[in-house]
PDB file of C-alpha atoms and ligand atoms in Angstrom:
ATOM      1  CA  UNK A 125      26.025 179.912 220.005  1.00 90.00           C
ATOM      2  CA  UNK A 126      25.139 182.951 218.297  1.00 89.00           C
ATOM      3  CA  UNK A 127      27.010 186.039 220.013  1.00 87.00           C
ATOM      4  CA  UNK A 128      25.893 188.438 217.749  1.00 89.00           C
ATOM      5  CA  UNK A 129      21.762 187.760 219.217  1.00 93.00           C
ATOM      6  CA  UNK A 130      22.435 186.828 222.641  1.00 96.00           C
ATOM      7  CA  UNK A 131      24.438 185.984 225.190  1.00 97.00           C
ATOM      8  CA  UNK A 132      26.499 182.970 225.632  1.00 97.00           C
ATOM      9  CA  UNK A 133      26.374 181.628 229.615  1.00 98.00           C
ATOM     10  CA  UNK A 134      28.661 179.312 230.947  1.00 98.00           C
ATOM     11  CA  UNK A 135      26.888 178.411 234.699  1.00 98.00           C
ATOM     12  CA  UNK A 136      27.698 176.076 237.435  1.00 98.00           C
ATOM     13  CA  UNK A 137      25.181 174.155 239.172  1.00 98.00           C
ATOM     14  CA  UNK A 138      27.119 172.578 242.324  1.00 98.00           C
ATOM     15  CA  UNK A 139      23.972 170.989 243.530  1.00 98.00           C
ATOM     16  CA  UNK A 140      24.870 169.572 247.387  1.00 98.00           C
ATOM     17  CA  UNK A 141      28.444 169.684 247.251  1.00 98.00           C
ATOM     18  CA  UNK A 142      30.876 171.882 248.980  1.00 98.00           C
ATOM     19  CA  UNK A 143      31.036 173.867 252.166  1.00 98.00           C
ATOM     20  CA  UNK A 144      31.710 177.447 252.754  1.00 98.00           C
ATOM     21  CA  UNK A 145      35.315 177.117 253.395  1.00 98.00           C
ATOM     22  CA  UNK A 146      35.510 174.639 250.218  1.00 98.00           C
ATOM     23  CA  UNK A 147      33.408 177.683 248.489  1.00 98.00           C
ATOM     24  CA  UNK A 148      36.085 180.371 249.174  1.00 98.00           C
ATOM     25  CA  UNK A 149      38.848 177.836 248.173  1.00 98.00           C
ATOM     26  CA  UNK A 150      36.983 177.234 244.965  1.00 98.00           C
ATOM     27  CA  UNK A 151      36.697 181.003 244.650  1.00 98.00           C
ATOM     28  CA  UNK A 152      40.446 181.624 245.312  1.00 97.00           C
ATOM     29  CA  UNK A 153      41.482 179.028 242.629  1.00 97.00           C
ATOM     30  CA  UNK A 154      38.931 179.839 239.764  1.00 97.00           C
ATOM     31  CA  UNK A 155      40.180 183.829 240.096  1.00 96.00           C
ATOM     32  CA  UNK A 156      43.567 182.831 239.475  1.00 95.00           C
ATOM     33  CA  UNK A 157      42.919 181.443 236.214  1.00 95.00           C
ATOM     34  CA  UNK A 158      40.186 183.289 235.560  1.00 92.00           C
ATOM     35  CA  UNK A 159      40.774 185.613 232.203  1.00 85.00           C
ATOM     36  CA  UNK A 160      38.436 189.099 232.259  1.00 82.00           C
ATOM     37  CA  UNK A 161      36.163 186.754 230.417  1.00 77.00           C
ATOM     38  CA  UNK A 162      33.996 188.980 227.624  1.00 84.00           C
ATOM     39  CA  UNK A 163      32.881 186.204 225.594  1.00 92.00           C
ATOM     40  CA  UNK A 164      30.577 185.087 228.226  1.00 95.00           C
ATOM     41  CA  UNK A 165      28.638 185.597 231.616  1.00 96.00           C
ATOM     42  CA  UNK A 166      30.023 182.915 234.191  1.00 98.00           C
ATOM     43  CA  UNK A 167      27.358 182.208 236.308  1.00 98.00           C
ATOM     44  CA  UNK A 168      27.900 180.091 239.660  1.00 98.00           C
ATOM     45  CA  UNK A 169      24.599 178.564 241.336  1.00 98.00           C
ATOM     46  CA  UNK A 170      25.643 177.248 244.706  1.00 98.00           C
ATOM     47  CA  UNK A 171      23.666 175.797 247.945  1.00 98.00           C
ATOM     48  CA  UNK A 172      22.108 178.595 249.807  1.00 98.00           C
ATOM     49  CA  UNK A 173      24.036 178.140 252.846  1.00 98.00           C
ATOM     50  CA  UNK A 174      26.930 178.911 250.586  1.00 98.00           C
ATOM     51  CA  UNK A 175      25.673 182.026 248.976  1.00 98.00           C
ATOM     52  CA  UNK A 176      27.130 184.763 251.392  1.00 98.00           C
ATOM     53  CA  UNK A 177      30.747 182.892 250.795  1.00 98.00           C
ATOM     54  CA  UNK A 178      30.267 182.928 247.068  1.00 98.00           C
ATOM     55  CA  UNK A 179      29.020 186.271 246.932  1.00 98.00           C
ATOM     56  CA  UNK A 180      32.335 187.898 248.881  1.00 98.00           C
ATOM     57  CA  UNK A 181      34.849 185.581 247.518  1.00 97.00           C
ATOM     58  CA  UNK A 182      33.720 186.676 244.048  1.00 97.00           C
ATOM     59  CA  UNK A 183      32.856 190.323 244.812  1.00 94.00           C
ATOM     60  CA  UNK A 184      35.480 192.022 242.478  1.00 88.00           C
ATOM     61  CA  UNK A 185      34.835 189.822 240.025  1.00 94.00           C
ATOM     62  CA  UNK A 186      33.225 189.144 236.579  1.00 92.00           C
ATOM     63  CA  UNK A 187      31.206 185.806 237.993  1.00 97.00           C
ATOM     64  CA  UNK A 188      27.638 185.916 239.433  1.00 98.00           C
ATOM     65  CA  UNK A 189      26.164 183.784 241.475  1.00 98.00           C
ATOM     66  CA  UNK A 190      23.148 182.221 241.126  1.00 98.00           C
ATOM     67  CA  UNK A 191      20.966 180.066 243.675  1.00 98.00           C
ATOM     68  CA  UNK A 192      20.020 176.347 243.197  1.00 98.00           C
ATOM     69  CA  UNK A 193      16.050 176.704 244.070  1.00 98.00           C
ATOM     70  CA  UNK A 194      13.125 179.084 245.256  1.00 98.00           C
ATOM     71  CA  UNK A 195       9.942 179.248 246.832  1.00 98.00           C
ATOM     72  CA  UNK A 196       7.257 180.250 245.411  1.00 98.00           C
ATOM     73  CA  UNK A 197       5.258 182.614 247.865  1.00 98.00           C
ATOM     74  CA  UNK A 198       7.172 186.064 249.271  1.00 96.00           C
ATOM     75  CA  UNK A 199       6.861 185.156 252.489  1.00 97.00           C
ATOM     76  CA  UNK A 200       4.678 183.339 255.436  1.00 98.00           C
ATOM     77  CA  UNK A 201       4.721 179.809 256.752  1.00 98.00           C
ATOM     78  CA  UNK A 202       6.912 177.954 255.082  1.00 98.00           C
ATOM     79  CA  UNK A 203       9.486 176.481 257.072  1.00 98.00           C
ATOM     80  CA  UNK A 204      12.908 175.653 255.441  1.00 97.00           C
ATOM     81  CA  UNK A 205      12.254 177.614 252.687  1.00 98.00           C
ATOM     82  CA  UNK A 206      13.550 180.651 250.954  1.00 98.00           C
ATOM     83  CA  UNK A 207      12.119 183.009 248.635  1.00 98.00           C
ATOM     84  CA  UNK A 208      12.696 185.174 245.949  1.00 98.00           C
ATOM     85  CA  UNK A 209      13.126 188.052 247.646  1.00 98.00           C
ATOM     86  CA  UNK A 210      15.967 187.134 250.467  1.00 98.00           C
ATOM     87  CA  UNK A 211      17.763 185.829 246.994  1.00 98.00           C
ATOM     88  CA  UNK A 212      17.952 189.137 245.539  1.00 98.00           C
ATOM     89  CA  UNK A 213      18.000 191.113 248.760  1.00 98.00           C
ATOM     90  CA  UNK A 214      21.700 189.204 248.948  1.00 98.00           C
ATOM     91  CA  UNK A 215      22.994 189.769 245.698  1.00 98.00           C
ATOM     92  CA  UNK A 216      22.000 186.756 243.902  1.00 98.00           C
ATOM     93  CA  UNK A 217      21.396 187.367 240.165  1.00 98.00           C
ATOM     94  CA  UNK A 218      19.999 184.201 238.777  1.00 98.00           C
ATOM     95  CA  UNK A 219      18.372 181.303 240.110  1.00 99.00           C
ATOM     96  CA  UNK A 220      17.863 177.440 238.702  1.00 98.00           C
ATOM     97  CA  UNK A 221      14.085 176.478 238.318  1.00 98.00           C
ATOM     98  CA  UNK A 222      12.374 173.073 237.703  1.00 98.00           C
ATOM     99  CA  UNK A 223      16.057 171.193 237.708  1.00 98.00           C
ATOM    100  CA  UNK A 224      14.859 167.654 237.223  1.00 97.00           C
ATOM    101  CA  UNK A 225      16.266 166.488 240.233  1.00 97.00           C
ATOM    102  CA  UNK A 226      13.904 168.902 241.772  1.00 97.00           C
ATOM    103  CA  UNK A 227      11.323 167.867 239.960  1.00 96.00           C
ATOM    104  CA  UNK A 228      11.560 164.040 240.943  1.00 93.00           C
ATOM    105  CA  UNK A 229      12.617 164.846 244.549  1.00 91.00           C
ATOM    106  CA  UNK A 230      11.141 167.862 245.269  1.00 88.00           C
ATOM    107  CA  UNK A 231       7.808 166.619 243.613  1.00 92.00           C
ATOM    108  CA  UNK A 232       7.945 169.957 241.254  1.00 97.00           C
ATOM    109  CA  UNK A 233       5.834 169.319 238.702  1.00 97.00           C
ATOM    110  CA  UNK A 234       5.266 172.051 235.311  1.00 97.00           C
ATOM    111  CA  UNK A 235       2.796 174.094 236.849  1.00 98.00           C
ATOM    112  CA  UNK A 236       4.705 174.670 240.351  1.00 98.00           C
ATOM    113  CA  UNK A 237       7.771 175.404 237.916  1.00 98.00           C
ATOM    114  CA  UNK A 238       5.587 178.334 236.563  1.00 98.00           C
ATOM    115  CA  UNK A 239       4.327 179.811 239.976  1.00 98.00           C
ATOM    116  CA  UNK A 240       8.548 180.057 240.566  1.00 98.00           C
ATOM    117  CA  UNK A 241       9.145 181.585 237.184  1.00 98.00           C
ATOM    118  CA  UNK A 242       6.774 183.840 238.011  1.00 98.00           C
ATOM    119  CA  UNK A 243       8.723 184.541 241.457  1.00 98.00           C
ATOM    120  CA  UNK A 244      11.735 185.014 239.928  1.00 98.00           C
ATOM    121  CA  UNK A 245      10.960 187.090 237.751  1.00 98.00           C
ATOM    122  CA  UNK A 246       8.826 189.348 240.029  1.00 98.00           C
ATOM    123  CA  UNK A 247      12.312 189.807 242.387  1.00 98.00           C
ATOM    124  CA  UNK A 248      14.272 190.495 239.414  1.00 98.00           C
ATOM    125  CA  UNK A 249      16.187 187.219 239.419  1.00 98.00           C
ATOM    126  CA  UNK A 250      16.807 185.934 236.196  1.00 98.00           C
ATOM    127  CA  UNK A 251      15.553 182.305 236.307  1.00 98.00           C
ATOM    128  CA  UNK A 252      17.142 179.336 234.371  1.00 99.00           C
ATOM    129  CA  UNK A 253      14.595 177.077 233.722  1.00 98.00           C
ATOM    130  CA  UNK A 254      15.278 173.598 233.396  1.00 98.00           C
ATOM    131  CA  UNK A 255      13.565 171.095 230.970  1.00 98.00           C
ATOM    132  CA  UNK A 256      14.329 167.593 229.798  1.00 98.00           C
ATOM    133  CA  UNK A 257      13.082 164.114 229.326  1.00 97.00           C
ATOM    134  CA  UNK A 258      13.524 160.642 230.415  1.00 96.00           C
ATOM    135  CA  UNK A 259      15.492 157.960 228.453  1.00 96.00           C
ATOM    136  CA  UNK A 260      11.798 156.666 228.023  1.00 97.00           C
ATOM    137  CA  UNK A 261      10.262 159.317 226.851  1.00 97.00           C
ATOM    138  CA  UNK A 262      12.500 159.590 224.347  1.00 96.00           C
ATOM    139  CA  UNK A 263      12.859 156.308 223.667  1.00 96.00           C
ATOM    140  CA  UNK A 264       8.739 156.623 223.136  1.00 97.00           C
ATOM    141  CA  UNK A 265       9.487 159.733 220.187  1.00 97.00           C
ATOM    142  CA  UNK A 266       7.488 162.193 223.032  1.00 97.00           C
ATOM    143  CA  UNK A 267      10.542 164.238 223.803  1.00 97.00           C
ATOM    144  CA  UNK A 268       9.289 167.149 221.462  1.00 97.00           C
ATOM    145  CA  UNK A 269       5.701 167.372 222.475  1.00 97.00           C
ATOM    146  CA  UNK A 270       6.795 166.886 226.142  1.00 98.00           C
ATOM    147  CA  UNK A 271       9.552 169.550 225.855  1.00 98.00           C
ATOM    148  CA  UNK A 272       6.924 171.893 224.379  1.00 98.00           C
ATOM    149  CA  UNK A 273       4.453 171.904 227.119  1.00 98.00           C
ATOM    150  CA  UNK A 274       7.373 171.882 229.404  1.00 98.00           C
ATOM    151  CA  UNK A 275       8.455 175.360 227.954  1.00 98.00           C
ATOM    152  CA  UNK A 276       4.950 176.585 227.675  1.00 98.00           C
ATOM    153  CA  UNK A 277       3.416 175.651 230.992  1.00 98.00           C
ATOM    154  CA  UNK A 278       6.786 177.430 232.364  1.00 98.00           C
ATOM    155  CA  UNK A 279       6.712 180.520 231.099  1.00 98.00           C
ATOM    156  CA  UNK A 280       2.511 180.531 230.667  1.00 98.00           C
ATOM    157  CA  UNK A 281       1.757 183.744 231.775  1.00 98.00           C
ATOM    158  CA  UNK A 282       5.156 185.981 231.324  1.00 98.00           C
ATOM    159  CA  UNK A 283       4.924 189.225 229.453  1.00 98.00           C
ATOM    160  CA  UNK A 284       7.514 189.268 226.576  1.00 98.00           C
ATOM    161  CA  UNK A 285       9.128 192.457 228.517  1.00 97.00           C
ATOM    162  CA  UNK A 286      10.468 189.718 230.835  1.00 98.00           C
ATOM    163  CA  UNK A 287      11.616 187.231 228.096  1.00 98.00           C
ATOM    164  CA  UNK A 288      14.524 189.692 228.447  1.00 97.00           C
ATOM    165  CA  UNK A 289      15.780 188.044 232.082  1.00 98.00           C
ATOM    166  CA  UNK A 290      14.257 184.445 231.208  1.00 98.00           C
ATOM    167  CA  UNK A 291      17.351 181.356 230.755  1.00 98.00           C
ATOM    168  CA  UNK A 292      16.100 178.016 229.233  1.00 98.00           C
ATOM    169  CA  UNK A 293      18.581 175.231 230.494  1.00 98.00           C
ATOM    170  CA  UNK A 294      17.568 171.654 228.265  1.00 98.00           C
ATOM    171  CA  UNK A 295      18.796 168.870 230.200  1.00 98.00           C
ATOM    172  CA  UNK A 296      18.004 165.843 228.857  1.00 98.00           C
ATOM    173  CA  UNK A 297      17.698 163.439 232.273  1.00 97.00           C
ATOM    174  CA  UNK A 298      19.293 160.570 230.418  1.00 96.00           C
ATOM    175  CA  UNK A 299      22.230 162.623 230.131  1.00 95.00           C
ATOM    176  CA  UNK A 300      22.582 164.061 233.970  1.00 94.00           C
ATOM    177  CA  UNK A 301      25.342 162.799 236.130  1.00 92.00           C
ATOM    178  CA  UNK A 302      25.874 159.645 233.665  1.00 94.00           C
ATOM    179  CA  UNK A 303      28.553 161.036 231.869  1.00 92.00           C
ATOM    180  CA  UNK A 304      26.553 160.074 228.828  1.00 91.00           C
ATOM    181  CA  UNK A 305      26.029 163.829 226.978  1.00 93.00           C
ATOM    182  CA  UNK A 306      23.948 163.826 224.281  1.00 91.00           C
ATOM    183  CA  UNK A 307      25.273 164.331 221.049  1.00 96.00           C
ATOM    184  CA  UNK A 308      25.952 167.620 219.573  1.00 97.00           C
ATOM    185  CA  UNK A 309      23.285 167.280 216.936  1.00 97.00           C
ATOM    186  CA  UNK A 310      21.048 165.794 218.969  1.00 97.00           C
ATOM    187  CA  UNK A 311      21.119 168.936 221.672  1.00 98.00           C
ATOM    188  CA  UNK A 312      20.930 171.207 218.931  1.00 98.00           C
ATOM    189  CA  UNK A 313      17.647 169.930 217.788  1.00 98.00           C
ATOM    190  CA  UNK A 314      15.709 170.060 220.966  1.00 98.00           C
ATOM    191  CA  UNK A 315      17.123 173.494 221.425  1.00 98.00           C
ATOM    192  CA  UNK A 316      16.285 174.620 218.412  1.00 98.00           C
ATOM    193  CA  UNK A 317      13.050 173.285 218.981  1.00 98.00           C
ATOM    194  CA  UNK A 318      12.560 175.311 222.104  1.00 98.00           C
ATOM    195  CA  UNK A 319      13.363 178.372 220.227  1.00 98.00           C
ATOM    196  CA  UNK A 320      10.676 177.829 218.071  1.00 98.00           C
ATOM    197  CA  UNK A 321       8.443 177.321 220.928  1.00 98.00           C
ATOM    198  CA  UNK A 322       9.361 180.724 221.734  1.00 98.00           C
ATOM    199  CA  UNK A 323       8.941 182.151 218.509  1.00 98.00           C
ATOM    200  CA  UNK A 324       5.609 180.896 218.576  1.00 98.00           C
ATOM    201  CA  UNK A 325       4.422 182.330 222.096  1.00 98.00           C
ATOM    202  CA  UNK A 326       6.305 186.079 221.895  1.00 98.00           C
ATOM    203  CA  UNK A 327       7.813 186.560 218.105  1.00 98.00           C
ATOM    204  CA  UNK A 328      10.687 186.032 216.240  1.00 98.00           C
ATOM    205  CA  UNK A 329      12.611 188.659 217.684  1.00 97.00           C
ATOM    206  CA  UNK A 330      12.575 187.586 221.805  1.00 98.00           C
ATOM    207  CA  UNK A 331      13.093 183.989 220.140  1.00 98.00           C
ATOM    208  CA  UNK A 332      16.692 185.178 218.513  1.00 98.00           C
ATOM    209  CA  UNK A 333      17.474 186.570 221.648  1.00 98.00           C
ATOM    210  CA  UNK A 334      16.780 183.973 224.618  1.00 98.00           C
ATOM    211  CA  UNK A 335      19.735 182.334 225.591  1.00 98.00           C
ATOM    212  CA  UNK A 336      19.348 178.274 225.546  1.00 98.00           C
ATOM    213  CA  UNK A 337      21.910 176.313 227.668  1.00 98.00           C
ATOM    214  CA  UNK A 338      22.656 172.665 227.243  1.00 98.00           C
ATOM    215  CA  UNK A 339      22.987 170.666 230.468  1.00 98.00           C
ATOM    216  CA  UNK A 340      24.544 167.078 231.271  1.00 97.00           C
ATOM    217  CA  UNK A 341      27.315 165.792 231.670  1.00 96.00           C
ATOM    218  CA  UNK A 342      29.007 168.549 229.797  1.00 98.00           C
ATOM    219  CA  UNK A 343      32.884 168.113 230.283  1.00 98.00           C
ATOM    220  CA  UNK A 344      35.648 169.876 228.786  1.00 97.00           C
ATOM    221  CA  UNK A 345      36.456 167.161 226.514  1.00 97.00           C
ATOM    222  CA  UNK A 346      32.642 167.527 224.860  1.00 97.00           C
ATOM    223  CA  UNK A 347      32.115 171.737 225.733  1.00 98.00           C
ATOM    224  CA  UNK A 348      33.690 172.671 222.579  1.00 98.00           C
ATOM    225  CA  UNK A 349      31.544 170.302 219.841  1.00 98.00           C
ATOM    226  CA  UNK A 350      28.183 171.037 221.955  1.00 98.00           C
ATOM    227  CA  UNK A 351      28.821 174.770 221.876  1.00 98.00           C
ATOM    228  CA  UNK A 352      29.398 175.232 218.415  1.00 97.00           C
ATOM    229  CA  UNK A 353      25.958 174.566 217.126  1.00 97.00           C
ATOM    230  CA  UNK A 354      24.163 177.441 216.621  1.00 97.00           C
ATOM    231  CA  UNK A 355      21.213 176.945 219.229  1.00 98.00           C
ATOM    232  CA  UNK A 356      23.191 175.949 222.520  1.00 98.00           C
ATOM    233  CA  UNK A 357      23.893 179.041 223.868  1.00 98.00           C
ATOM    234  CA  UNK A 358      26.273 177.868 226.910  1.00 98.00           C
ATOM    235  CA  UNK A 359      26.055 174.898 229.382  1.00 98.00           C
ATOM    236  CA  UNK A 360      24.652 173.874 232.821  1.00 98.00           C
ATOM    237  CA  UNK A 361      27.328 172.176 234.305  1.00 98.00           C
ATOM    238  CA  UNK A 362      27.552 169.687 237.421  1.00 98.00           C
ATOM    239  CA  UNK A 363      30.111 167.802 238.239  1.00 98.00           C
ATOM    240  CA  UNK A 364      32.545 169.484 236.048  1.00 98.00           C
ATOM    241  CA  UNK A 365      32.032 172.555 237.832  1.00 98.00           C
ATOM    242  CA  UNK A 366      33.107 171.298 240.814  1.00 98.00           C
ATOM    243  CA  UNK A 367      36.751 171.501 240.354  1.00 98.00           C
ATOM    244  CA  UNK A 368      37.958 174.953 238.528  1.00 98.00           C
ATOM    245  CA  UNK A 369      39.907 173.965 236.191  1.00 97.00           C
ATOM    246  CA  UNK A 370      37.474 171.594 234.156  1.00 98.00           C
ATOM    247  CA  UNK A 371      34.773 174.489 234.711  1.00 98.00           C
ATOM    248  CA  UNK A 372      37.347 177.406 233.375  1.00 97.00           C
ATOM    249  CA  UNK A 373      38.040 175.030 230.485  1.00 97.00           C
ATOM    250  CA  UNK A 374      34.520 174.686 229.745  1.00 98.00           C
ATOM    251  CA  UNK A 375      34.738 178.681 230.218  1.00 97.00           C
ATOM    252  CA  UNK A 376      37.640 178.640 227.314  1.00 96.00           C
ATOM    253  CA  UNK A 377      35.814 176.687 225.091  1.00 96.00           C
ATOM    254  CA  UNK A 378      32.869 179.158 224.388  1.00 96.00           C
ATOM    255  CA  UNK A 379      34.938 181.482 223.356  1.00 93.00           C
ATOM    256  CA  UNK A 380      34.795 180.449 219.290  1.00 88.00           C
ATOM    257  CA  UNK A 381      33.159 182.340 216.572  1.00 73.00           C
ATOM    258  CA  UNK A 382      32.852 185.610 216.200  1.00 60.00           C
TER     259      UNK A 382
HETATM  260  P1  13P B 429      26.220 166.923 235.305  1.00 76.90           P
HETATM  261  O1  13P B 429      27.018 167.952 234.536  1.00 76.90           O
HETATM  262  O2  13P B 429      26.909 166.440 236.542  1.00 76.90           O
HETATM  263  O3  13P B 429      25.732 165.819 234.404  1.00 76.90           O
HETATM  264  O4  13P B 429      24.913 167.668 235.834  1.00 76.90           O
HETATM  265  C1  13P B 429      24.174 168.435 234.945  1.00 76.90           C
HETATM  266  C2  13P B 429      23.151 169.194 235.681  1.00 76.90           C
HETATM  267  O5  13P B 429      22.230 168.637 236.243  1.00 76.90           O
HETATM  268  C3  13P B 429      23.294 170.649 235.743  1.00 76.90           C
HETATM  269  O6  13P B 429      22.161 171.251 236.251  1.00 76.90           O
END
């Protein structure tokens, strides 16, 4: 992390778990052990069904929520589907783009990750876009290359005004729901090397100042070791968000340095 460039988030990703009523139980727990957390923005992303519960049960709070998925048009024909626009229209502040498990099940590939970016960004969401590779690929030495075209085939046409709302989550898929994490180090690097993918397409200063999460199977044993290095800037969490008090650990341990 680097507080003194950007800011450090600490966001949930409950994927399909929970209902409502689990939602405001979740709620009534986390706010009871929940400090007035400065350090960082804790960011919840729940299944849309659950959004009006999370978005009441937190109201008074410090904690946005954020929504798991998007389409990609405004509006029209689309049935099942929710866009941009009903997101922020509800409160929602962020939303999760191109998770892999989207990718593989959802058939999302790169370029439909971009046309949601773009979607986002137009409805002032603040979209956390997810990137990663397969133990293969990285087992073939592609993960940079792949990781780089990921990042710029995302964010291909986005002015560098809107850098300002853009989240980069890397999630390596080796390392989702396995409760294999990558190594510190080895997170570090393929952040780092996304920053410099951003340095390259808007300048050095929008680079310093995008915040770069680490996701998979981040726990609170590991939080601590994976967000001290200086380029993971907070953590997408699954499973360990689930429960509160794993997830406000996690919370507790980005509050280091300065
Ligand atoms: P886990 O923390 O359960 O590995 O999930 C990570 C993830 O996919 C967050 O988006």
């Amino acid at each position: 992390m680097n507080r003194k460039y950007r800011k450090t988030i600490i966001s949930g990703n409950w994927k399909m778990n929970k209902t409502a009523s689990q939602t405001k139980a979740f709620a009534e727990e986390l706010k009871t052990i929940l400090p007035k957390t400065k350090w960082c923005e804790v960011v919840l992303c729940v299944p849309y069904v659950n959004i009006p519960a999370a978005l009441k049960a937190f109201r008074d709070t410090r904690v946005a929520i954020g929504a798991e998925n998007l389409h990609a048009e405004s509006s029209g024909a689309f049935t099942g589907e929710v866009s941009a626009d009903m997101l922020k229209d509800l409160g929602v502040k962020y939303v999760i783009v191109g998770h892999s498990e989207r990718r593989w099940y959802g058939g999302e590939d790169d370029l439909a990750v971009n046309r949601k970016v773009h979607a986002a960004l137009s409805a002032g969401l603040h979209p956390i876009v997810c990137v990663g590779e397969s133990l293969e690929q990285r087992n073939l030495g592609v993960t940079g290359e792949l990781i780089a075209l990921q990042v710029k085939t995302a964010l291909s046409g986005v002015p560098a005004d809107r850098m300002r709302r853009v989240v980069i989550a890397y999630e390596p898929i080796w390392a989702i729901g396995t409760g294999e994490n990558a190594r510190a180090e080895q997170a570090n690097e393929v952040c780092q090397s996304i920053r410099t993918v951003v340095r390259k397409l808007y300048g050095a200063r929008v680079a310093r100042s995008v915040t770069i999460l680490y996701g998979g199977s981040m726990n609170e044993q590991n939080a601590y070791e994976l967000l001290a290095q200086p380029d993971v800037d907070g953590g997408l969490i699954g499973a360990a968000s689930l429960d509160a008090e794993p997830f406000m650990a996690i919370i507790n341990a980005s509050n280091q340095g300065e």
